[in-house]
Coordinates of C-alpha atoms and ligand atoms in Angstrom, one line a residue:
Chain A
X1 CA 114.3 93.8 100.1
X2 CA 115.6 94.2 96.9
X3 CA 113.6 96.3 94.2
X4 CA 112.9 95.4 90.7
X5 CA 110.8 96.3 88.0
X6 CA 110.1 92.9 86.1
X7 CA 110.9 89.8 87.5
X8 CA 111.3 86.6 85.4
X9 CA 111.3 83.3 87.1
X10 CA 112.9 80.6 85.4
X11 CA 115.8 81.0 82.7
X12 CA 114.4 78.4 80.1
X13 CA 113.2 79.4 76.6
X14 CA 110.4 81.0 77.8
X15 CA 111.9 83.0 80.3
X16 CA 115.0 84.0 78.4
X17 CA 112.6 85.1 75.4
X18 CA 110.3 87.1 78.0
X19 CA 113.5 88.9 79.0
X20 CA 114.5 89.9 75.6
X21 CA 111.3 91.3 74.6
X22 CA 110.9 93.0 77.7
X23 CA 114.4 94.5 77.8
X24 CA 114.3 95.5 74.4
X25 CA 111.1 97.3 75.1
X26 CA 113.0 99.4 77.9
X27 CA 111.8 97.5 81.0
X28 CA 114.5 96.6 83.8
X29 CA 114.4 92.9 84.0
X30 CA 115.6 90.7 86.7
X31 CA 115.9 86.7 85.7
X32 CA 116.2 84.5 88.6
X33 CA 117.2 80.9 87.8
X34 CA 117.6 78.0 90.3
X35 CA 120.3 76.3 88.3
X36 CA 123.7 77.3 87.8
X37 CA 123.4 77.9 84.1
X38 CA 120.5 79.4 81.7
X39 CA 118.6 77.4 79.1
X40 CA 116.1 75.2 81.0
X41 CA 115.4 72.0 79.2
X42 CA 117.4 73.0 76.3
X43 CA 120.8 72.3 77.8
X44 CA 120.3 68.6 77.1
X45 CA 118.5 68.6 73.9
X46 CA 121.2 67.7 71.4
X47 CA 119.1 67.1 68.5
X48 CA 117.7 69.6 65.9
X49 CA 114.5 71.2 66.7
X50 CA 111.4 71.5 64.7
X51 CA 109.2 74.3 63.7
X52 CA 110.1 77.5 61.4
X53 CA 113.1 79.8 61.2
X54 CA 111.7 82.1 63.6
X55 CA 111.9 79.6 66.5
X56 CA 115.3 78.4 65.4
X57 CA 114.2 75.4 63.8
X58 CA 116.9 72.8 62.8
X59 CA 119.2 74.3 65.1
X60 CA 120.2 72.1 68.1
X61 CA 118.4 72.6 71.3
X62 CA 121.8 73.1 73.0
X63 CA 122.7 75.8 70.9
X64 CA 119.8 78.0 71.4
X65 CA 120.4 79.2 74.7
X66 CA 123.5 81.1 73.4
X67 CA 121.6 82.5 70.5
X68 CA 119.2 83.9 72.9
X69 CA 121.8 85.2 75.5
X70 CA 123.4 87.0 72.6
X71 CA 120.3 88.7 71.7
X72 CA 119.8 89.6 75.5
X73 CA 123.5 91.0 75.8
X74 CA 122.3 93.8 73.2
X75 CA 120.0 95.0 76.0
X76 CA 122.4 94.4 78.8
X77 CA 121.9 97.8 80.4
X78 CA 118.6 96.6 81.2
X79 CA 119.3 93.1 82.4
X80 CA 120.3 91.5 85.7
X81 CA 120.9 87.8 85.8
X82 CA 121.0 85.8 89.1
X83 CA 121.5 82.2 89.0
X84 CA 121.4 79.6 91.7
X85 CA 118.3 81.3 92.9
X86 CA 115.4 79.1 93.8
X87 CA 111.9 81.0 94.0
X88 CA 110.2 79.3 97.2
X89 CA 107.4 81.7 97.7
X90 CA 105.2 84.1 95.8
X91 CA 103.0 86.1 98.4
X92 CA 99.5 88.1 97.9
X93 CA 101.6 91.6 98.5
X94 CA 103.7 90.7 95.6
X95 CA 106.9 89.9 97.6
X96 CA 109.0 87.1 96.1
X97 CA 111.2 85.1 98.5
X98 CA 114.4 83.6 97.0
X99 CA 116.9 81.1 98.3
X100 CA 120.4 81.5 96.8
X101 CA 122.9 78.5 96.9
X102 CA 120.9 76.9 99.5
X103 CA 122.0 79.2 102.3
X104 CA 121.3 82.9 101.7
X105 CA 117.4 84.1 101.7
X106 CA 116.3 87.1 100.3
X107 CA 113.1 89.0 99.3
X108 CA 112.3 90.9 96.0
X109 CA 109.4 93.1 95.4
X110 CA 108.9 93.4 91.4
X111 CA 106.1 95.5 89.8
X112 CA 105.2 92.8 87.7
X113 CA 106.5 89.2 87.3
X114 CA 106.8 86.4 84.2
X115 CA 106.6 83.0 85.9
X116 CA 108.1 80.6 83.4
X117 CA 109.2 77.5 85.8
X118 CA 108.4 75.0 83.1
X119 CA 107.1 71.4 83.8
X120 CA 108.4 68.3 85.6
X121 CA 108.1 64.6 84.8
X122 CA 105.3 62.3 85.9
X123 CA 106.3 58.8 87.1
X124 CA 104.8 55.4 86.9
X125 CA 103.7 53.3 89.7
X126 CA 104.7 49.7 89.7
X127 CA 106.2 47.2 92.3
X128 CA 109.8 48.2 92.8
X129 CA 109.9 51.2 90.9
X130 CA 112.3 52.6 93.5
X131 CA 115.2 50.2 92.6
X132 CA 118.4 52.0 91.4
X133 CA 118.5 51.9 87.5
X134 CA 115.0 53.2 87.1
X135 CA 115.2 56.9 86.0
X136 CA 113.1 59.6 84.5
X137 CA 114.1 60.6 80.8
X138 CA 115.3 63.9 82.3
X139 CA 117.9 62.3 84.6
X140 CA 119.1 59.7 81.9
X141 CA 119.5 62.8 79.4
X142 CA 121.1 65.2 81.9
X143 CA 123.6 62.5 82.9
X144 CA 124.5 61.7 79.3
X145 CA 124.2 65.1 77.8
X146 CA 125.2 67.6 80.2
X147 CA 127.7 65.5 82.4
X148 CA 129.0 62.9 79.9
X149 CA 128.0 59.9 82.0
X150 CA 126.5 56.6 80.6
X151 CA 123.4 55.8 82.6
X152 CA 123.9 52.0 82.0
X153 CA 124.3 49.5 79.1
X154 CA 120.8 48.1 78.4
X155 CA 118.0 50.3 78.4
X156 CA 114.2 49.5 78.1
X157 CA 112.2 53.0 77.4
X158 CA 108.8 53.5 78.8
X159 CA 107.1 55.9 76.6
X160 CA 106.9 56.5 72.7
X161 CA 106.2 60.2 72.9
X162 CA 108.6 62.7 71.4
X163 CA 110.8 62.5 74.7
X164 CA 111.1 58.8 74.8
X165 CA 111.8 58.4 71.1
X166 CA 114.3 61.3 71.3
X167 CA 116.1 60.1 74.3
X168 CA 116.2 56.5 73.0
X169 CA 117.9 57.9 69.8
X170 CA 120.4 59.8 72.1
X171 CA 121.3 56.8 74.1
X172 CA 122.0 55.0 71.0
X173 CA 124.4 57.7 69.8
X174 CA 126.0 57.4 73.2
X175 CA 126.7 53.7 72.5
X176 CA 124.0 52.3 74.8
X177 CA 121.6 49.5 73.7
X178 CA 118.0 50.2 73.8
X179 CA 116.2 47.0 73.8
X180 CA 112.8 48.3 73.2
X181 CA 110.2 51.1 73.8
X182 CA 107.0 50.5 75.2
X183 CA 103.8 52.5 75.3
X184 CA 100.5 51.7 77.1
X185 CA 98.6 53.5 74.2
X186 CA 97.8 51.9 71.2
X187 CA 99.7 54.3 68.9
X188 CA 102.9 55.9 69.0
X189 CA 102.5 59.6 70.6
X190 CA 105.5 61.2 69.5
X191 CA 106.2 62.5 65.9
X192 CA 106.3 59.5 63.3
X193 CA 109.6 60.6 61.7
X194 CA 111.3 60.2 65.5
X195 CA 109.9 56.8 65.6
X196 CA 111.1 55.7 62.1
X197 CA 114.5 57.0 63.0
X198 CA 114.7 54.6 66.1
X199 CA 113.0 51.8 64.2
X200 CA 115.5 51.8 61.4
X201 CA 118.0 51.2 63.8
X202 CA 116.4 48.0 64.9
X203 CA 114.6 49.2 68.0
X204 CA 111.3 47.6 68.4
X205 CA 108.3 49.6 69.6
X206 CA 105.6 48.0 71.6
X207 CA 102.3 49.8 71.8
X208 CA 99.6 48.6 74.0
X209 CA 102.3 47.5 76.5
X210 CA 103.3 48.5 80.0
X211 CA 105.8 47.6 82.6
X212 CA 104.3 45.1 85.2
X213 CA 107.1 44.9 87.7
X214 CA 110.9 45.6 88.1
X215 CA 113.1 42.9 89.5
X216 CA 116.6 43.1 90.9
X217 CA 118.3 43.0 94.6
X218 CA 120.7 45.9 94.7
X219 CA 119.7 47.4 91.4
X220 CA 117.1 46.6 88.3
X221 CA 118.0 43.4 86.6
X222 CA 114.9 42.5 84.8
X223 CA 111.7 44.5 83.7
X224 CA 108.5 42.5 83.3
X225 CA 106.2 43.9 80.7
X226 CA 102.9 43.0 79.7
X227 CA 100.2 43.9 76.9
X228 CA 97.4 46.0 77.9
X229 CA 93.7 45.9 76.7
X230 CA 92.0 49.0 75.6
X231 CA 91.0 50.0 78.9
X232 CA 94.8 49.8 79.9
X233 CA 94.3 46.7 82.0
X234 CA 97.1 44.1 81.8
X235 CA 96.2 41.3 79.8
X236 CA 97.1 37.9 81.7
X237 CA 99.8 35.5 80.0
X238 CA 101.4 38.4 77.8
X239 CA 104.2 38.7 80.3
X240 CA 107.7 39.2 78.5
X241 CA 110.9 39.7 80.5
X242 CA 113.8 42.1 79.5
X243 CA 117.3 41.8 80.9
X244 CA 118.0 45.5 81.7
X245 CA 120.1 47.6 83.9
X246 CA 118.2 50.9 83.2
X247 CA 114.5 51.5 82.8
X248 CA 113.7 55.0 81.6
X249 CA 110.4 56.4 82.5
X250 CA 109.2 59.0 80.0
X251 CA 105.4 59.1 80.5
X252 CA 105.2 62.9 80.2
X253 CA 105.5 66.3 81.9
X254 CA 103.1 68.2 84.1
X255 CA 103.2 72.2 84.5
X256 CA 105.2 73.3 87.6
X257 CA 102.6 75.6 89.0
X258 CA 102.9 75.7 92.7
X259 CA 104.0 79.5 92.7
X260 CA 101.0 80.5 90.7
X261 CA 98.8 78.9 93.0
X262 CA 100.3 80.2 96.0
X263 CA 100.0 83.6 94.7
X264 CA 96.4 83.2 94.3
X265 CA 96.2 82.9 90.3
X266 CA 93.0 80.9 89.4
X267 CA 94.0 77.5 88.1
X268 CA 92.3 74.9 86.3
X269 CA 93.0 71.3 85.7
X270 CA 92.9 70.8 81.8
X271 CA 94.1 67.4 80.7
X272 CA 94.8 68.6 77.1
X273 CA 97.5 71.0 78.8
X274 CA 98.9 68.2 80.9
X275 CA 97.9 69.6 84.3
X276 CA 96.7 72.3 86.4
X277 CA 97.5 75.6 84.6
X278 CA 96.6 79.2 85.1
X279 CA 93.6 81.0 83.7
X280 CA 95.0 83.8 81.6
X281 CA 94.2 86.3 78.8
X282 CA 95.6 86.5 75.3
X283 CA 98.6 88.7 76.8
X284 CA 99.5 85.6 78.9
X285 CA 98.5 87.6 82.0
X286 CA 96.9 85.3 84.9
X287 CA 94.0 86.4 86.9
X288 CA 96.4 88.0 89.3
X289 CA 97.1 91.7 87.8
X290 CA 100.6 92.1 86.6
X291 CA 101.3 88.2 87.0
X292 CA 102.2 86.9 83.7
X293 CA 103.0 83.2 82.6
X294 CA 104.6 81.6 79.7
X295 CA 106.0 78.3 78.3
X296 CA 105.5 74.7 79.7
X297 CA 103.8 76.3 83.0
X298 CA 100.8 77.3 80.6
X299 CA 100.4 74.0 79.0
X300 CA 103.2 71.4 78.2
X301 CA 103.9 71.8 74.6
X302 CA 107.3 72.4 72.8
X303 CA 110.3 75.1 73.2
X304 CA 109.1 76.5 69.8
X305 CA 105.6 77.7 71.3
X306 CA 107.4 78.4 74.7
X307 CA 109.9 80.8 73.2
X308 CA 107.1 82.7 71.3
X309 CA 104.8 82.8 74.4
X310 CA 107.8 84.1 76.3
X311 CA 108.4 87.0 73.8
X312 CA 104.4 87.9 73.8
X313 CA 104.3 87.8 77.6
X314 CA 107.6 90.0 78.0
X315 CA 106.3 92.3 75.5
X316 CA 102.7 92.7 77.0
X317 CA 104.4 92.9 80.9
X318 CA 106.6 95.6 79.8
X319 CA 104.0 97.5 78.0
X320 CA 101.8 97.3 81.2
X321 CA 104.7 99.0 82.9
X322 CA 104.8 101.8 80.7
X323 CA 107.6 100.5 78.4
X324 CA 105.2 100.1 75.0
X325 CA 107.4 99.9 72.1
X326 CA 106.6 101.8 69.0
X327 CA 106.0 98.4 67.1
X328 CA 104.2 96.8 70.0
X329 CA 101.0 96.1 67.9
X330 CA 103.2 94.8 65.0
X331 CA 105.2 92.5 67.2
X332 CA 102.1 91.2 69.1
X333 CA 100.3 90.3 66.0
X334 CA 103.5 88.6 64.9
X335 CA 103.6 86.5 68.0
X336 CA 100.0 85.4 68.0
X337 CA 100.6 84.4 64.3
X338 CA 103.4 82.2 64.9
X339 CA 101.7 80.4 67.8
X340 CA 98.5 80.2 65.7
X341 CA 100.7 78.5 63.1
X342 CA 102.6 76.2 65.1
X343 CA 99.3 74.9 66.4
X344 CA 97.5 74.8 63.1
X345 CA 98.0 71.3 62.3
X346 CA 96.8 68.0 63.8
X347 CA 99.3 68.1 66.4
X348 CA 98.1 71.4 67.7
X349 CA 94.5 70.5 67.8
X350 CA 94.4 69.0 71.4
X351 CA 96.6 72.1 72.7
X352 CA 93.8 74.5 71.2
X353 CA 90.9 72.8 72.9
X354 CA 93.0 73.0 75.9
X355 CA 93.6 76.7 75.8
X356 CA 89.9 77.3 74.8
X357 CA 89.2 76.2 78.7
X358 CA 91.5 78.7 80.2
X359 CA 91.5 81.8 77.9
X360 CA 89.6 84.7 79.2
X361 CA 88.8 87.1 76.5
Chain B
X1 CA 100.0 50.0 61.3
X2 CA 102.4 52.9 60.8
X3 CA 101.2 54.6 63.9
X4 CA 101.8 51.6 65.8
X5 CA 105.2 50.5 64.6
X6 CA 106.8 53.7 63.1
X7 CA 107.5 51.5 59.8
X8 CA 105.7 52.8 56.8
X9 CA 104.3 50.3 54.4
X10 CA 105.8 49.6 51.0
X11 CA 102.8 51.5 49.5
X12 CA 103.6 54.6 51.3
X13 CA 107.2 54.3 50.4
X14 CA 106.3 54.0 46.5
X15 CA 103.8 56.8 46.8
X16 CA 106.7 59.3 47.8
X17 CA 109.1 57.9 45.5
X18 CA 110.4 59.4 42.3
X19 CA 109.8 57.5 39.0
X20 CA 112.8 55.2 37.9
X21 CA 112.9 57.6 34.9
X22 CA 113.6 60.4 37.2
X23 CA 116.2 58.5 39.4
X24 CA 118.1 57.5 36.3
X25 CA 118.6 61.1 35.5
X26 CA 120.3 62.0 38.4
X27 CA 120.2 62.7 42.3
X28 CA 117.0 63.6 43.6
X29 CA 115.6 64.0 47.2
X30 CA 113.3 61.5 48.7
X31 CA 111.3 63.0 51.7
X32 CA 109.7 60.5 54.2
X33 CA 107.6 62.9 56.3
X34 CA 104.2 61.1 56.1
X35 CA 102.5 63.0 58.9
X36 CA 101.6 66.7 59.2
X37 CA 103.8 68.3 62.0
X38 CA 104.7 71.9 62.5
X39 CA 108.1 72.1 60.6
X40 CA 109.6 73.8 57.4
X41 CA 113.6 73.9 57.6
X42 CA 113.7 71.8 54.2
X43 CA 111.8 74.5 52.4
X44 CA 114.0 77.3 53.9
X45 CA 117.4 75.2 53.3
X46 CA 116.2 74.7 49.6
X47 CA 118.0 77.1 47.3
X48 CA 116.6 75.7 44.0
X49 CA 112.8 76.3 44.9
X50 CA 112.3 72.3 44.9
X51 CA 110.7 72.0 48.2
X52 CA 107.2 73.2 49.0
X53 CA 105.7 73.3 52.5
X54 CA 103.7 76.5 52.2
X55 CA 102.1 79.2 54.3
X56 CA 100.6 76.4 57.1
X57 CA 103.9 74.7 58.1
X58 CA 101.8 71.8 59.3
X59 CA 101.6 70.8 55.6
X60 CA 103.9 68.0 54.3
X61 CA 106.8 68.9 52.2
X62 CA 106.3 68.5 48.2
X63 CA 109.2 67.7 46.2
X64 CA 109.5 69.3 42.7
X65 CA 111.6 66.9 40.9
X66 CA 112.3 69.2 37.9
X67 CA 113.8 71.8 40.2
X68 CA 115.6 69.1 42.5
X69 CA 119.2 68.7 41.6
X70 CA 120.1 66.4 44.6
X71 CA 122.2 68.9 46.3
X72 CA 121.5 67.4 49.6
X73 CA 121.5 70.3 51.8
X74 CA 118.0 69.6 52.9
X75 CA 119.2 66.2 54.5
X76 CA 121.3 67.8 57.2
X77 CA 118.6 70.4 57.9
X78 CA 115.7 68.0 58.5
X79 CA 115.1 67.6 62.2
X80 CA 113.3 64.4 61.6
X81 CA 116.4 63.0 59.5
X82 CA 113.6 62.0 57.0
X83 CA 115.3 63.0 53.6
X84 CA 117.7 60.8 51.4
X85 CA 118.9 61.3 48.1
X86 CA 118.8 58.5 45.5
X87 CA 120.9 58.7 42.2
X88 CA 120.4 56.2 39.3
X89 CA 122.6 57.9 36.9
X90 CA 125.9 56.2 37.7
X91 CA 125.1 52.7 37.0
X92 CA 122.5 50.4 35.5
X93 CA 122.8 47.9 38.2
X94 CA 123.2 49.7 41.2
X95 CA 121.9 53.0 42.9
X96 CA 123.7 55.4 45.0
X97 CA 121.9 56.6 48.3
X98 CA 122.9 59.3 50.5
X99 CA 121.5 59.5 54.2
X100 CA 122.1 61.5 57.1
X101 CA 124.2 59.6 59.7
X102 CA 124.7 60.8 63.2
X103 CA 126.8 58.1 64.7
X104 CA 130.4 57.7 65.7
X105 CA 132.5 56.1 64.5
X106 CA 131.7 57.5 60.9
X107 CA 132.6 54.8 58.1
X108 CA 135.4 55.8 55.6
X109 CA 135.2 56.0 51.7
X110 CA 135.6 52.5 50.6
X111 CA 134.4 50.7 53.7
X112 CA 132.0 47.8 53.3
X113 CA 129.0 48.2 55.7
X114 CA 125.6 46.6 56.4
X115 CA 122.6 48.2 54.6
X116 CA 119.4 47.9 56.5
X117 CA 115.7 48.4 55.7
X118 CA 113.4 50.6 57.7
X119 CA 112.8 48.1 60.7
X120 CA 116.9 47.9 61.1
X121 CA 117.1 44.3 59.3
X122 CA 120.2 43.4 57.4
X123 CA 119.5 43.6 53.7
X124 CA 123.0 43.2 52.3
X125 CA 126.8 44.5 52.4
X126 CA 127.3 47.8 50.7
X127 CA 130.3 50.1 49.7
X128 CA 130.5 53.5 51.1
X129 CA 131.3 56.0 48.3
X130 CA 131.4 59.2 50.0
X131 CA 131.4 60.6 53.6
X132 CA 130.7 64.5 54.0
X133 CA 131.0 66.2 57.2
X134 CA 131.8 70.0 56.7
X135 CA 130.9 72.5 59.6
X136 CA 127.9 73.8 57.6
X137 CA 125.9 70.4 58.1
X138 CA 126.4 71.1 61.8
X139 CA 127.2 67.6 63.1
X140 CA 124.8 65.9 60.7
X141 CA 127.1 64.0 58.2
X142 CA 126.0 62.6 55.3
X143 CA 127.0 58.9 53.9
X144 CA 126.7 57.8 50.3
X145 CA 126.8 54.1 49.5
X146 CA 126.1 52.2 46.5
X147 CA 123.4 49.3 46.5
X148 CA 121.9 46.7 44.0
X149 CA 118.6 48.1 42.6
X150 CA 116.7 45.4 44.0
X151 CA 116.9 47.1 47.5
X152 CA 115.8 50.3 46.2
X153 CA 112.5 50.8 48.0
X154 CA 113.6 49.1 51.1
X155 CA 117.2 50.5 52.0
X156 CA 117.0 53.2 54.5
X157 CA 120.0 52.7 56.9
X158 CA 123.4 51.5 57.5
X159 CA 125.2 49.8 60.2
X160 CA 128.8 49.7 60.8
X161 CA 130.5 46.3 61.9
X162 CA 131.8 48.0 65.1
X163 CA 128.6 48.1 67.0
X164 CA 128.0 48.5 70.6
Ligands
FAD1 C1 113.9 65.0 75.4 C2 113.1 66.3 75.2 C3 113.1 66.6 73.8 C4 112.6 67.9 73.4 N1 112.6 68.1 72.1 C5 112.0 69.3 71.5 C6 111.9 69.7 70.3 O1 112.6 69.0 69.4 N2 111.4 70.8 70.1 C7 110.9 71.7 70.9 O2 110.4 72.7 70.5 N3 110.9 71.3 72.2 C8 111.4 70.2 72.6 N4 111.3 69.8 74.0 C9 110.3 70.6 74.8 C10 111.1 71.7 75.3 O3 112.3 71.6 75.8 C11 110.2 72.3 76.4 O4 108.9 72.7 75.8 C12 110.8 73.7 76.7 O5 112.1 73.7 77.4 C13 110.1 74.5 77.6 O6 110.5 75.8 78.1 P1 110.2 76.7 79.3 O7 111.0 77.7 79.5 O8 108.7 76.5 79.4 O9 110.5 75.6 80.8 P2 112.0 75.0 80.9 O10 113.0 74.8 79.8 O11 111.6 73.7 81.8 O12 112.6 76.0 81.8 C14 112.2 76.3 83.2 C15 113.3 77.1 83.9 O13 112.5 77.4 85.1 C16 113.6 77.1 86.2 N5 112.8 77.2 87.5 C17 111.8 76.2 87.9 N6 111.2 76.4 89.1 C18 112.1 77.6 89.5 C19 112.1 78.3 90.6 N7 111.1 78.0 91.7 N8 112.8 79.2 90.9 C20 113.7 79.4 90.0 N9 114.0 78.8 88.6 C21 113.0 77.8 88.5 C22 114.3 75.7 86.0 O14 115.5 75.4 86.4 C23 114.5 75.9 84.1 O15 115.6 76.5 84.0 C24 111.8 68.6 74.5 C25 111.8 68.3 75.7 C26 112.7 67.1 76.1 C27 112.5 66.4 77.9

């Protein structure tokens, strides 16, 4: 069995920042990431990010992993990184089980762990939703921005949250026609600057609309769309047809929480945080001692918040293992202030009301 | 309606626009950030203390039009691509508009392109005056075009004829 001081599960923005702050405090850190590259969702975000300077605002998402990896490199004597490692279990005795490259299986027993596995996409139920050409927005973005493959020629986007709006814009940048963006909600969920950006390209946004059915033989050829009433029920007679070869589903994410549940952390379903999330204290430690969580797994939010949560969890985990840096209090107060400021406006209201339900003082 | 369509009303646009007097004096930033979001790179980017968001980064940016010289640094820094520069000092019939434009192919100086409104409708043909794409803009090029003053409050985008 491999020994480790602090294991970080997931090398997305939250995991990388947790590693930076723990390693800089003096803890020996092992990052385990299932993909072959680090960065999590950032590797496909070609647009500039929001936030403030401290969260690398106005930097493109794809460029942030390198900034964080350079930072991590300063403490390289304290850091080990293993990619192609999927954590498949977290047990009561603290043992973590890992599959490496689909054939090697090994165990690690760390003194503490930060779980930063992020979130996964929700899907939508409608007839023929399994036809080829119907993708999640993550898949479309990965094909296009990671592998340089056009997913199709005519796309209908389902979901007018930030992800649906941003992926629509990126599809147009790749030369793909976006015929429209639907959302069942009566209002656009994403930032209106993103909505305006696609609107002035001539893409219609249809709120209070949903997909009724997909039609096609070997792959999708048409999408039937209809209006919904204020109880999200289809209004008969409002059907419209769109000729498309791609239907892109972007109806939100939900925390990837199985490992924490398996470990016995107390979980709570909180709609404002988009799913079942761990009960935690202000240090991002769960109800199981020395098991920390950070990023989208604690509530689906933004990379900006995920990074700061990562810094905070890594700092506190290291401190618990006896690596309390001299400027611990200062740093902790700064991270808390940054999170408060990201969540201070109308966008943060929902998140704050969710956090209230899982925070133990 | 804005929350349903993503298209700001004419009144909303008028409200954030500088006066014609100010526009005639020279280039000035117009920021279309109508809703509070946690974001402040425009303020950080401005070297002339002309954009104020404040301590709470959720506040909407305010432009100090006396300080603003229309340098356009903020255009390529705004993640929402919500800023443009308007300059009415060059001609009495036309204004020059500078917008961020992240699409290939880029237009060239002297090209004729379609000017579009905030819904993507074609307003008129316009001539491209300048295209800037230095490394410091980090892949957000800026395109300046000249347009008849009657479209001042409507124009917000351009489209090249070679379109997918
Ligand atoms: C289209 C789109 C646009 C976005 N735009 C913005 C934006 O403009 N600004 C912004 O701030 N945020 C944005 N976000 C959100 C941002 O990407 C996420 O909030 C952020 O990536 C969350 O970070 P994380 O580290 O918690 O999770 P992730 O980035 O999802 O990283 C989790 C990592 O854990 C790994 N992992 C998962 N399970 C395991 C396991 N069992 N074993 C090992 N490894 C595992 C994954 O492979 C992944 O690398 C956007 C998201 C999308 C999809």
